Amino acid sequence: MKKDFEMVLATHVRGKWWRVDYINKAGIMEFETVEALDSHEAIVLASNILYRRYTDPSKKLHKKKG
């Protein structure tokens, strides 16, 4: 499976806020800001966000009702 993003760095911003830099599948560096207690938690949270963002909607198990 080809990765859609690669985590680069987690930087403490202020209080509980962390900036997590990553490289997207187009090769462009972007960042996500998350609220976490430490850098590991920030990377995990950002990974979850990016996984949901880059997951193909046709592969989801549950369909939205509506």
CSV table of N, CA, C and O in Angstrom, one decimal:
chain,number,residue,atom,x,y,z
A,1,MET,N,0.8,-1.2,0.0
A,1,MET,CA,0.0,0.0,0.0
A,1,MET,C,0.9,1.2,0.0
A,1,MET,O,1.8,1.4,0.8
A,2,LYS,N,0.6,2.1,-0.9
A,2,LYS,CA,1.4,3.4,-1.0
A,2,LYS,C,0.9,4.4,0.0
A,2,LYS,O,-0.3,4.5,0.2
A,3,LYS,N,1.8,5.0,0.7
A,3,LYS,CA,1.3,6.0,1.7
A,3,LYS,C,0.9,7.2,1.0
A,3,LYS,O,1.6,7.7,0.1
A,4,ASP,N,-0.1,7.8,1.5
A,4,ASP,CA,-0.6,9.1,1.0
A,4,ASP,C,0.0,10.3,1.6
A,4,ASP,O,-0.1,11.4,1.1
A,5,PHE,N,0.7,10.1,2.7
A,5,PHE,CA,1.3,11.2,3.4
A,5,PHE,C,2.5,10.7,4.3
A,5,PHE,O,2.5,9.5,4.6
A,6,GLU,N,3.4,11.5,4.6
A,6,GLU,CA,4.6,11.1,5.4
A,6,GLU,C,4.8,12.2,6.5
A,6,GLU,O,5.0,13.4,6.2
A,7,MET,N,4.8,11.8,7.7
A,7,MET,CA,5.0,12.7,8.8
A,7,MET,C,6.4,13.2,8.9
A,7,MET,O,7.3,12.4,8.7
A,8,VAL,N,6.6,14.5,9.1
A,8,VAL,CA,8.0,15.0,9.2
A,8,VAL,C,8.4,15.5,10.6
A,8,VAL,O,9.4,15.0,11.1
A,9,LEU,N,7.5,16.3,11.2
A,9,LEU,CA,7.9,17.0,12.4
A,9,LEU,C,6.7,17.4,13.2
A,9,LEU,O,5.7,17.8,12.6
A,10,ALA,N,6.8,17.3,14.5
A,10,ALA,CA,5.8,17.9,15.4
A,10,ALA,C,6.4,19.0,16.3
A,10,ALA,O,7.4,18.7,16.9
A,11,THR,N,5.9,20.2,16.2
A,11,THR,CA,6.4,21.3,16.9
A,11,THR,C,5.4,21.9,17.9
A,11,THR,O,4.3,22.1,17.5
A,12,HIS,N,5.9,22.1,19.1
A,12,HIS,CA,5.0,22.7,20.1
A,12,HIS,C,4.8,24.2,19.8
A,12,HIS,O,5.7,24.9,19.6
A,13,VAL,N,3.5,24.6,19.8
A,13,VAL,CA,3.2,26.0,19.4
A,13,VAL,C,2.9,26.8,20.7
A,13,VAL,O,3.6,27.7,21.0
A,14,ARG,N,1.8,26.4,21.5
A,14,ARG,CA,1.5,27.1,22.7
A,14,ARG,C,0.5,26.3,23.5
A,14,ARG,O,-0.4,25.7,22.9
A,15,GLY,N,0.7,26.2,24.8
A,15,GLY,CA,-0.2,25.5,25.6
A,15,GLY,C,-0.2,24.0,25.2
A,15,GLY,O,0.8,23.3,25.3
A,16,LYS,N,-1.4,23.5,24.8
A,16,LYS,CA,-1.5,22.1,24.4
A,16,LYS,C,-1.5,22.0,22.8
A,16,LYS,O,-1.8,20.9,22.3
A,17,TRP,N,-1.2,23.1,22.1
A,17,TRP,CA,-1.3,23.0,20.7
A,17,TRP,C,0.0,22.6,20.0
A,17,TRP,O,1.1,23.1,20.4
A,18,TRP,N,-0.1,21.8,19.0
A,18,TRP,CA,1.1,21.3,18.3
A,18,TRP,C,0.8,21.4,16.8
A,18,TRP,O,-0.3,21.2,16.3
A,19,ARG,N,1.9,21.7,16.1
A,19,ARG,CA,1.8,21.8,14.6
A,19,ARG,C,2.6,20.6,14.1
A,19,ARG,O,3.7,20.4,14.4
A,20,VAL,N,1.9,19.8,13.3
A,20,VAL,CA,2.5,18.6,12.7
A,20,VAL,C,2.7,18.8,11.2
A,20,VAL,O,1.7,18.9,10.5
A,21,ASP,N,3.9,18.8,10.8
A,21,ASP,CA,4.3,19.0,9.4
A,21,ASP,C,4.3,17.6,8.7
A,21,ASP,O,4.7,16.6,9.3
A,22,TYR,N,3.7,17.5,7.5
A,22,TYR,CA,3.8,16.3,6.7
A,22,TYR,C,3.9,16.6,5.3
A,22,TYR,O,3.7,17.8,4.8
A,23,ILE,N,4.3,15.6,4.5
A,23,ILE,CA,4.4,15.8,3.0
A,23,ILE,C,3.2,14.9,2.4
A,23,ILE,O,3.1,13.7,2.7
A,24,ASN,N,2.4,15.6,1.6
A,24,ASN,CA,1.2,14.9,1.1
A,24,ASN,C,1.7,14.1,-0.1
A,24,ASN,O,2.8,14.1,-0.5
A,25,LYS,N,0.7,13.4,-0.8
A,25,LYS,CA,1.1,12.5,-1.9
A,25,LYS,C,1.6,13.2,-3.1
A,25,LYS,O,2.2,12.6,-4.0
A,26,ALA,N,1.3,14.5,-3.2
A,26,ALA,CA,1.8,15.3,-4.3
A,26,ALA,C,3.2,15.8,-4.1
A,26,ALA,O,3.8,16.4,-4.9
A,27,GLY,N,3.7,15.5,-2.9
A,27,GLY,CA,5.1,16.0,-2.6
A,27,GLY,C,5.2,17.4,-2.0
A,27,GLY,O,6.2,18.0,-1.9
A,28,ILE,N,4.0,17.9,-1.6
A,28,ILE,CA,4.0,19.3,-1.1
A,28,ILE,C,3.9,19.2,0.5
A,28,ILE,O,3.1,18.5,1.0
A,29,MET,N,4.7,20.0,1.1
A,29,MET,CA,4.7,20.0,2.6
A,29,MET,C,3.6,20.9,3.1
A,29,MET,O,3.4,22.0,2.7
A,30,GLU,N,2.8,20.3,4.0
A,30,GLU,CA,1.6,21.0,4.6
A,30,GLU,C,1.7,20.7,6.1
A,30,GLU,O,2.6,20.0,6.6
A,31,PHE,N,0.8,21.3,6.8
A,31,PHE,CA,0.8,21.1,8.3
A,31,PHE,C,-0.7,21.0,8.8
A,31,PHE,O,-1.6,21.4,8.2
A,32,GLU,N,-0.8,20.3,9.9
A,32,GLU,CA,-2.1,20.2,10.6
A,32,GLU,C,-1.9,20.6,12.1
A,32,GLU,O,-0.8,20.3,12.7
A,33,THR,N,-2.8,21.4,12.6
A,33,THR,CA,-2.7,21.8,14.0
A,33,THR,C,-3.6,21.0,14.9
A,33,THR,O,-4.8,20.9,14.5
A,34,VAL,N,-3.1,20.4,15.9
A,34,VAL,CA,-3.9,19.6,16.8
A,34,VAL,C,-3.6,20.0,18.3
A,34,VAL,O,-2.6,20.6,18.6
A,35,GLU,N,-4.6,19.6,19.1
A,35,GLU,CA,-4.4,19.8,20.6
A,35,GLU,C,-4.0,18.5,21.2
A,35,GLU,O,-4.8,17.5,21.1
A,36,ALA,N,-2.8,18.4,21.8
A,36,ALA,CA,-2.3,17.2,22.4
A,36,ALA,C,-1.4,17.5,23.6
A,36,ALA,O,-1.0,18.7,23.7
A,37,LEU,N,-1.1,16.5,24.4
A,37,LEU,CA,-0.3,16.7,25.5
A,37,LEU,C,1.2,16.6,25.2
A,37,LEU,O,2.1,17.2,25.9
A,38,ASP,N,1.6,15.8,24.2
A,38,ASP,CA,3.0,15.6,23.8
A,38,ASP,C,3.1,15.4,22.3
A,38,ASP,O,2.1,15.2,21.6
A,39,SER,N,4.3,15.3,21.9
A,39,SER,CA,4.5,15.2,20.4
A,39,SER,C,4.0,13.9,19.8
A,39,SER,O,3.5,13.8,18.7
A,40,HIS,N,4.2,12.8,20.6
A,40,HIS,CA,3.7,11.5,20.1
A,40,HIS,C,2.2,11.5,19.9
A,40,HIS,O,1.7,11.0,18.9
A,41,GLU,N,1.5,12.0,20.9
A,41,GLU,CA,0.0,12.1,20.8
A,41,GLU,C,-0.4,13.0,19.6
A,41,GLU,O,-1.3,12.7,18.9
A,42,ALA,N,0.4,14.1,19.4
A,42,ALA,CA,0.1,15.0,18.3
A,42,ALA,C,0.2,14.3,16.9
A,42,ALA,O,-0.6,14.5,16.0
A,43,ILE,N,1.3,13.5,16.8
A,43,ILE,CA,1.5,12.8,15.6
A,43,ILE,C,0.4,11.7,15.3
A,43,ILE,O,-0.1,11.5,14.2
A,44,VAL,N,0.0,11.0,16.4
A,44,VAL,CA,-1.1,10.0,16.3
A,44,VAL,C,-2.4,10.7,15.9
A,44,VAL,O,-3.1,10.2,15.0
A,45,LEU,N,-2.7,11.8,16.5
A,45,LEU,CA,-4.0,12.5,16.1
A,45,LEU,C,-3.9,13.0,14.7
A,45,LEU,O,-4.9,12.9,14.0
A,46,ALA,N,-2.8,13.6,14.3
A,46,ALA,CA,-2.7,14.1,12.9
A,46,ALA,C,-2.8,12.9,11.9
A,46,ALA,O,-3.4,13.1,10.9
A,47,SER,N,-2.2,11.8,12.3
A,47,SER,CA,-2.3,10.6,11.4
A,47,SER,C,-3.7,10.2,11.2
A,47,SER,O,-4.1,9.8,10.1
A,48,ASN,N,-4.5,10.2,12.3
A,48,ASN,CA,-5.9,9.8,12.2
A,48,ASN,C,-6.6,10.8,11.3
A,48,ASN,O,-7.5,10.3,10.5
A,49,ILE,N,-6.4,12.0,11.5
A,49,ILE,CA,-7.1,13.0,10.6
A,49,ILE,C,-6.7,12.8,9.2
A,49,ILE,O,-7.6,12.8,8.3
A,50,LEU,N,-5.4,12.7,8.9
A,50,LEU,CA,-5.0,12.5,7.5
A,50,LEU,C,-5.5,11.2,6.9
A,50,LEU,O,-5.8,11.1,5.7
A,51,TYR,N,-5.5,10.1,7.7
A,51,TYR,CA,-6.0,8.9,7.2
A,51,TYR,C,-7.5,9.0,6.8
A,51,TYR,O,-7.8,8.5,5.7
A,52,ARG,N,-8.3,9.7,7.6
A,52,ARG,CA,-9.7,9.9,7.2
A,52,ARG,C,-9.8,10.8,5.9
A,52,ARG,O,-10.7,10.6,5.1
A,53,ARG,N,-8.9,11.8,5.8
A,53,ARG,CA,-8.9,12.7,4.7
A,53,ARG,C,-8.6,12.0,3.4
A,53,ARG,O,-9.2,12.2,2.3
A,54,TYR,N,-7.6,11.1,3.4
A,54,TYR,CA,-7.1,10.5,2.2
A,54,TYR,C,-7.7,9.1,1.9
A,54,TYR,O,-7.3,8.5,0.9
A,55,THR,N,-8.6,8.6,2.8
A,55,THR,CA,-9.2,7.3,2.5
A,55,THR,C,-10.2,7.4,1.4
A,55,THR,O,-11.0,8.4,1.4
A,56,ASP,N,-10.2,6.4,0.5
A,56,ASP,CA,-11.2,6.4,-0.6
A,56,ASP,C,-12.6,6.1,0.0
A,56,ASP,O,-12.8,5.1,0.7
A,57,PRO,N,-13.5,7.0,-0.3
A,57,PRO,CA,-14.9,6.8,0.3
A,57,PRO,C,-15.6,5.5,-0.2
A,57,PRO,O,-16.4,5.0,0.5
A,58,SER,N,-15.2,5.0,-1.3
A,58,SER,CA,-15.8,3.8,-1.8
A,58,SER,C,-15.4,2.5,-1.0
A,58,SER,O,-16.0,1.5,-1.1
A,59,LYS,N,-14.3,2.6,-0.2
A,59,LYS,CA,-13.8,1.5,0.6
A,59,LYS,C,-14.3,1.5,2.0
A,59,LYS,O,-14.0,0.6,2.8
A,60,LYS,N,-15.2,2.4,2.3
A,60,LYS,CA,-15.7,2.5,3.7
A,60,LYS,C,-16.7,1.4,3.9
A,60,LYS,O,-17.5,1.0,3.0
A,61,LEU,N,-16.8,0.8,5.1
A,61,LEU,CA,-17.6,-0.3,5.4
A,61,LEU,C,-19.1,0.2,5.6
A,61,LEU,O,-20.0,-0.6,5.2
A,62,HIS,N,-19.3,1.3,6.2
A,62,HIS,CA,-20.7,1.8,6.4
A,62,HIS,C,-21.0,2.9,5.5
A,62,HIS,O,-20.3,3.9,5.4
A,63,LYS,N,-22.2,2.9,5.0
A,63,LYS,CA,-22.7,3.9,4.1
A,63,LYS,C,-23.5,4.9,5.0
A,63,LYS,O,-24.1,4.5,6.0
A,64,LYS,N,-23.4,6.2,4.7
A,64,LYS,CA,-24.1,7.2,5.5
A,64,LYS,C,-25.6,7.1,5.1
A,64,LYS,O,-25.9,7.0,3.9
A,65,LYS,N,-26.4,7.2,6.1
A,65,LYS,CA,-27.9,7.2,5.9
A,65,LYS,C,-28.3,8.6,5.6
A,65,LYS,O,-27.8,9.6,6.2
A,66,GLY,N,-29.2,8.8,4.6
A,66,GLY,CA,-29.6,10.1,4.4
A,66,GLY,C,-30.4,10.2,3.2
A,66,GLY,O,-31.0,10.8,2.5
